[in-house]
mmCIF file of C-alpha atoms in Angstrom:
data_model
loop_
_atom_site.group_PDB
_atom_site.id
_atom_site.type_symbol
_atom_site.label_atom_id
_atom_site.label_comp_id
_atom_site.label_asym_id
_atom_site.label_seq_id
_atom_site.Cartn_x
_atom_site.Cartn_y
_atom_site.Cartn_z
ATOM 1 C CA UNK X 1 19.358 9.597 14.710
ATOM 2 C CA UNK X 2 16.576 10.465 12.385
ATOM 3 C CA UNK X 3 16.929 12.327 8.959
ATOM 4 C CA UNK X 4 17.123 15.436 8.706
ATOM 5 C CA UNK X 5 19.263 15.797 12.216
ATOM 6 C CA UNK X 6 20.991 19.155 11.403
ATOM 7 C CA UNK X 7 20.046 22.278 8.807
ATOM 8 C CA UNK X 8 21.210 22.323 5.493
ATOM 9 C CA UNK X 9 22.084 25.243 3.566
ATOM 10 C CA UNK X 10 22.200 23.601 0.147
ATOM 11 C CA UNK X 11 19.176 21.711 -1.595
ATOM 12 C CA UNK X 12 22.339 19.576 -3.349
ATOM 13 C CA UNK X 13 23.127 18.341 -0.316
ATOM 14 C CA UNK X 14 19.945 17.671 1.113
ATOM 15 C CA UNK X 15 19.123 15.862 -2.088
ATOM 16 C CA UNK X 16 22.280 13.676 -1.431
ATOM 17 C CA UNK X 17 21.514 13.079 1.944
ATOM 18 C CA UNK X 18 17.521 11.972 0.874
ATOM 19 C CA UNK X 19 18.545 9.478 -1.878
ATOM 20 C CA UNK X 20 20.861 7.818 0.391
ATOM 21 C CA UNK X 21 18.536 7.139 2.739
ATOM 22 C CA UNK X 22 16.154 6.271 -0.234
ATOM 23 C CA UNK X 23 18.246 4.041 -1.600
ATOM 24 C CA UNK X 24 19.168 2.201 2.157
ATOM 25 C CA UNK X 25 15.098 2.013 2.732
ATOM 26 C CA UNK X 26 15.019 0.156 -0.427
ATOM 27 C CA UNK X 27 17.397 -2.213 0.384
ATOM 28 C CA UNK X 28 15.641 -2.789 3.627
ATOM 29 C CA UNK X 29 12.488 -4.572 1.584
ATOM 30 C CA UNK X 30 12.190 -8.301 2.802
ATOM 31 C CA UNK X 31 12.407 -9.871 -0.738
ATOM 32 C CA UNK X 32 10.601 -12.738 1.006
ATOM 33 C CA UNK X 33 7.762 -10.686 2.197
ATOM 34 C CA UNK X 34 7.333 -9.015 -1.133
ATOM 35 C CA UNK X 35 7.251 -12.784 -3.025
ATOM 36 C CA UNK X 36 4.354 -13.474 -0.767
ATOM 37 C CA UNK X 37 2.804 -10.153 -0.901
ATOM 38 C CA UNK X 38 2.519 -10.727 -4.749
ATOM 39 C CA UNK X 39 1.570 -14.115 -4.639
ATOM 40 C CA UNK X 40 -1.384 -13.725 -2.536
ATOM 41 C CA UNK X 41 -2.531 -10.560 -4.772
ATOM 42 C CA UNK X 42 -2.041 -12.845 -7.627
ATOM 43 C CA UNK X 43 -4.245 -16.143 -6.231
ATOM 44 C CA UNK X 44 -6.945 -13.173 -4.971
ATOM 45 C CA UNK X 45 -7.082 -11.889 -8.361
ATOM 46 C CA UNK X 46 -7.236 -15.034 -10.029
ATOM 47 C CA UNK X 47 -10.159 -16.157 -8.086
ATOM 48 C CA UNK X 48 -11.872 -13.203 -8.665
ATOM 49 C CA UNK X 49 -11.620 -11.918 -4.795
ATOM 50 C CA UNK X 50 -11.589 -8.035 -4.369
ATOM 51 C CA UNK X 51 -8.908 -6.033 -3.147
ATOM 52 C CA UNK X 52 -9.314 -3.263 -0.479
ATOM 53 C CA UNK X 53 -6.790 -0.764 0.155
ATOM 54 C CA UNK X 54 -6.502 1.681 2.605
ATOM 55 C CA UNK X 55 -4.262 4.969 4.200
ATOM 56 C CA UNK X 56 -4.419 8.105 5.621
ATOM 57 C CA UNK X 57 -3.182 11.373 3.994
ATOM 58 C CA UNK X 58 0.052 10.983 1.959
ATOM 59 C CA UNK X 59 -0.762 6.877 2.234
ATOM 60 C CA UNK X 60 -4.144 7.782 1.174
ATOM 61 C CA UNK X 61 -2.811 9.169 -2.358
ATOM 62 C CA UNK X 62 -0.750 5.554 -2.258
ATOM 63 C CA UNK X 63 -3.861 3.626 -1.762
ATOM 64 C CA UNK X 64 -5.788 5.595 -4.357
ATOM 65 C CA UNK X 65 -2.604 5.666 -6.812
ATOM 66 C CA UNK X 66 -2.760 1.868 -6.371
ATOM 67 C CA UNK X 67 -6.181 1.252 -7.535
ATOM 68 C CA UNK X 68 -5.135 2.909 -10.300
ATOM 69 C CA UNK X 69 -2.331 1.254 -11.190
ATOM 70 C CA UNK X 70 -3.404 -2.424 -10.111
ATOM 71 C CA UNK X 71 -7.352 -2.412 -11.679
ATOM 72 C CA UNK X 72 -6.426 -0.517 -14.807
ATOM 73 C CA UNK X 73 -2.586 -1.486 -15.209
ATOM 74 C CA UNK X 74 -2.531 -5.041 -14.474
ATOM 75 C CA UNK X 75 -5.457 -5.929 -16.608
ATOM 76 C CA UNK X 76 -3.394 -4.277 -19.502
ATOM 77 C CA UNK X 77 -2.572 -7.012 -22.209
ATOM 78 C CA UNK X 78 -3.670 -9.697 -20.204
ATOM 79 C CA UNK X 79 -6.467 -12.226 -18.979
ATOM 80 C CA UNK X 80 -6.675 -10.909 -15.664
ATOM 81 C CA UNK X 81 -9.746 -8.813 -13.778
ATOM 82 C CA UNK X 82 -8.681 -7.076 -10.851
ATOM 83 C CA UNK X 83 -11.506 -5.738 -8.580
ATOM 84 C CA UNK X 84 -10.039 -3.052 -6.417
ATOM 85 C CA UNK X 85 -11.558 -0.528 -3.950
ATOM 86 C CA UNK X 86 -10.020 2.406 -1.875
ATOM 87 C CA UNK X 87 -11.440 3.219 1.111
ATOM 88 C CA UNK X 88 -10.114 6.214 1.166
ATOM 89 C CA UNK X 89 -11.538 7.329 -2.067
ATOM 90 C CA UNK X 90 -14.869 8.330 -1.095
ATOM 91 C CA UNK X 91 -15.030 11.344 0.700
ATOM 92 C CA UNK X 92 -18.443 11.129 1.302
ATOM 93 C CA UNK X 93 -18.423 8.024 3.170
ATOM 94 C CA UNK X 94 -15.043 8.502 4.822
ATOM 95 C CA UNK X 95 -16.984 11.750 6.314
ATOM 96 C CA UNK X 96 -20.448 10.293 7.245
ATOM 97 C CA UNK X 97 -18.827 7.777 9.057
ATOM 98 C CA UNK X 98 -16.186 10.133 11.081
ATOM 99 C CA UNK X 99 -18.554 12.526 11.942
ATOM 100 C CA UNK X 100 -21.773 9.623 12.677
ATOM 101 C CA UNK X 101 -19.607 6.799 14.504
ATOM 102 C CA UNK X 102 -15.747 7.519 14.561
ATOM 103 C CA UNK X 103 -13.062 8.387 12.134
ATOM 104 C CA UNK X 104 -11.533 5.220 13.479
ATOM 105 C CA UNK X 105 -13.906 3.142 12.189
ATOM 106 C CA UNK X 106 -13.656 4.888 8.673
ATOM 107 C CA UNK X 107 -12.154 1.563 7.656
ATOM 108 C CA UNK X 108 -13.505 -1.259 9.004
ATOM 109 C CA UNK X 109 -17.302 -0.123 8.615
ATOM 110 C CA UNK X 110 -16.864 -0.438 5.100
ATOM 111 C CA UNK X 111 -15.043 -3.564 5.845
ATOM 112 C CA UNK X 112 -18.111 -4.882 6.981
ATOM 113 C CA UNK X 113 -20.274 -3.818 4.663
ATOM 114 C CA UNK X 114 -18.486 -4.785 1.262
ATOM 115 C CA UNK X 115 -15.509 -7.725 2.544
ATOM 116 C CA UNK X 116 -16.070 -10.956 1.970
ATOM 117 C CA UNK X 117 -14.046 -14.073 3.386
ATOM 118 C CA UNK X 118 -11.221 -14.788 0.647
ATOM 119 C CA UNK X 119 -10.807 -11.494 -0.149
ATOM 120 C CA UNK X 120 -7.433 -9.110 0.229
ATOM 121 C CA UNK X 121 -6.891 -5.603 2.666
ATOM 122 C CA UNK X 122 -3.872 -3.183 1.665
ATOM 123 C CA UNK X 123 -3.417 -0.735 4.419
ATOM 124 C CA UNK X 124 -0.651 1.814 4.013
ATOM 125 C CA UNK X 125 0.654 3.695 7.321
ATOM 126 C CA UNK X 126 4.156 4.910 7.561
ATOM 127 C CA UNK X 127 3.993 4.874 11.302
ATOM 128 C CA UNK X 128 1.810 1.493 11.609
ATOM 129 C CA UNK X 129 -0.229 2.920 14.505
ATOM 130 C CA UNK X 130 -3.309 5.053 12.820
ATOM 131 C CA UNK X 131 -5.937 3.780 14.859
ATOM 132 C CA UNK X 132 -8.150 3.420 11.818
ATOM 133 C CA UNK X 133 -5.712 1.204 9.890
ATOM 134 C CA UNK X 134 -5.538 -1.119 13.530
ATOM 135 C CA UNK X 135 -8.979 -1.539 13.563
ATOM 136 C CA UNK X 136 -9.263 -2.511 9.820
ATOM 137 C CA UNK X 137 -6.558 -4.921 10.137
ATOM 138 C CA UNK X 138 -7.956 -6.225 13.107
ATOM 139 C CA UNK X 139 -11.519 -6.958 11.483
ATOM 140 C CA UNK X 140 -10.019 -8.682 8.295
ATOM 141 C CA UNK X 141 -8.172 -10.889 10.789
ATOM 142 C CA UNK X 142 -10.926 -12.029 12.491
ATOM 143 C CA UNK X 143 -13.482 -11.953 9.282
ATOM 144 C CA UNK X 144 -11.115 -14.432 6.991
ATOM 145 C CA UNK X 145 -9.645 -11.271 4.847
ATOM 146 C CA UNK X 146 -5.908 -11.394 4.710
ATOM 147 C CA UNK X 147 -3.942 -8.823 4.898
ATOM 148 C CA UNK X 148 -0.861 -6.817 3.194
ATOM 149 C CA UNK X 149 0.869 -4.241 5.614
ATOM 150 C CA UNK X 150 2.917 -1.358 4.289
ATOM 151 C CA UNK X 151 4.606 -0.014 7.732
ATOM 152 C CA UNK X 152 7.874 2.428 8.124
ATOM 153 C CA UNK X 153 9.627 3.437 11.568
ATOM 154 C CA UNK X 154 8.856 0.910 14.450
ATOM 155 C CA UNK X 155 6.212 -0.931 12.555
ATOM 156 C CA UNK X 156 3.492 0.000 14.859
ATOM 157 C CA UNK X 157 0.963 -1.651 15.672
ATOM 158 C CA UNK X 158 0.039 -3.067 11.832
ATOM 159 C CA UNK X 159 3.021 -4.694 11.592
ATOM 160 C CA UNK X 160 2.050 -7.800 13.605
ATOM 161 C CA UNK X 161 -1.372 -8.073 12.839
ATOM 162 C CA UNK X 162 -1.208 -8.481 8.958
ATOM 163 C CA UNK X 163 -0.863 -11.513 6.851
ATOM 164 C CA UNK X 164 2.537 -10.479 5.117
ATOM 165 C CA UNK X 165 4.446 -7.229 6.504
ATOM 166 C CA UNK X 166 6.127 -5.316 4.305
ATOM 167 C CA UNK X 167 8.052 -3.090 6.886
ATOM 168 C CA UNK X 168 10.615 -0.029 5.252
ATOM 169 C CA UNK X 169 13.396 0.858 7.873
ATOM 170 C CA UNK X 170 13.216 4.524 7.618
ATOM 171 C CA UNK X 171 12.481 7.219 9.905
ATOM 172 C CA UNK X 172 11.464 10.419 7.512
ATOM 173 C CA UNK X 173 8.005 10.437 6.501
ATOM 174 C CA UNK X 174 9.295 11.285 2.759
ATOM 175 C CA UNK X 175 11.499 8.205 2.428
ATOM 176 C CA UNK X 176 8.840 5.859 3.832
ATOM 177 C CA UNK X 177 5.948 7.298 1.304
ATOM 178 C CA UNK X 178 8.339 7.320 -1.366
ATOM 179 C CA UNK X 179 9.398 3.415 -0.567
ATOM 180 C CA UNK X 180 5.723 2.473 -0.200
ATOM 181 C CA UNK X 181 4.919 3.962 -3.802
ATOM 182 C CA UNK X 182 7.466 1.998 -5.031
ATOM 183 C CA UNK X 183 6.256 -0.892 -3.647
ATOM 184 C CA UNK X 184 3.113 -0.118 -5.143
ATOM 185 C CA UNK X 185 4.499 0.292 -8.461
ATOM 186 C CA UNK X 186 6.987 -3.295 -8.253
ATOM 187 C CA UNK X 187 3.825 -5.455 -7.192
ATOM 188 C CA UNK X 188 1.679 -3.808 -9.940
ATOM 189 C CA UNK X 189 4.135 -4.092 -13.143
ATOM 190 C CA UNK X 190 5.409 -7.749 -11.985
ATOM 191 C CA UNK X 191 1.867 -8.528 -12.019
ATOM 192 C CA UNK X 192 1.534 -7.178 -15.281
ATOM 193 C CA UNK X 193 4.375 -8.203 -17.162
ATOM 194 C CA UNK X 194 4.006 -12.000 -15.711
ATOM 195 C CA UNK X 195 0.614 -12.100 -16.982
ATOM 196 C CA UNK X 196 1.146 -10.941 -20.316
ATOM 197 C CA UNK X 197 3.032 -12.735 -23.197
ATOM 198 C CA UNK X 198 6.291 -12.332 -22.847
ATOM 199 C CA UNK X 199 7.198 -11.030 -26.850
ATOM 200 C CA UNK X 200 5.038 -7.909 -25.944
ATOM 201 C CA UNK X 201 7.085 -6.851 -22.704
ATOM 202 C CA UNK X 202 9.548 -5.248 -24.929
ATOM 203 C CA UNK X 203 6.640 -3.642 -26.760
ATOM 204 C CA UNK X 204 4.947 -1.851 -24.328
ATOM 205 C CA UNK X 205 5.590 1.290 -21.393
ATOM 206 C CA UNK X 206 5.705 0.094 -17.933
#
């Protein structure tokens, strides 16, 4: 059964319904899989590697949200430099490069022009099967770039190809997203706050 399976007639009970399945998609985070999703953003950023980050539409916003939150949040009260870059952000590129080559290579031909061996690829795709986030992962496997993987439904194809999977049992496009930004948000403000001294935690907005 996916969510919604029948009409609803009040927005209460829709909104009832949603959180419960928000609330079962976050308990469906491998705890494991996030401790190494943060520890290899945390070694990458330490040795100064850059982080790419990737998605299409609603995952897009994620990916560009992120590079927010990660370049100008973690470095916040402490030591560390995070270089982060959205693929998605550049409409200019994104563009030249769907309408010159492919929009599936959107990804990966920036890939190759900026990724380096050592460095880190986000991709964001609720179903794990956008063509474009495939053929990134597959390049940074192959080109010494490991890899983060935010999937929903099935998985997909990203699932299996990344370094760590972070996979969010859900099957409404909503819940997923939602999951995925808080994913986002965890990995960014544990970086933070275990970077910083710990008498200013209490000090500052998270």
């Amino acid at each position: 059964m996916t969510f919604p399976d029948k009409g609803y007639r009040s927005i209460a009970d829709y909104c009832d319904d949603y959180l419960a399945r928000l609330a079962r998609a976050g308990a469906s985070i491998d705890r494991a899989q996030l401790a190494r999703a943060c520890a290899l953003l945390d070694a990458a950023f330490a040795r100064s590697a850059w982080l790419f980050v990737c998605g299409n539409g609603g995952s897009a916003a994620i990916a560009n949200h992120l590079l927010c939150d990660v370049a100008k949040g973690v470095q916040t009260d402490t030591a560390v430099l995070p270089r982060v870059m959205s693929l998605s952000a550049n409409l200019e590129i994104v563009t030249a490069i769907a309408n010159d080559v492919a929009f599936e290579d959107c990804f990966a031909y920036q890939l190759r022009t900026a990724a380096r061996p050592g460095d880190v690829l986000v991709t964001i795709s609720a179903s794990g099967d956008s063509e474009n986030i495939v053929r990134a992962l597959d390049w940074a496997g192959a080109n010494g770039v490991e890899s983060i993987a935010l999937t929903g439904f099935d998985g997909g194809r990203a699932a299996p190809l990344a370094t760590v999977s972070l996979h969010v049992d859900g099957d409404n496009y909503g819940v997923i997203e939602d999951t995925h930004q808080s994913i986002m948000h965890m990995l960014a403000q544990y970086l933070r706050q275990a970077n910083m001294p710990g008498a200013l935690i209490p000090e500052r907005r998270f």
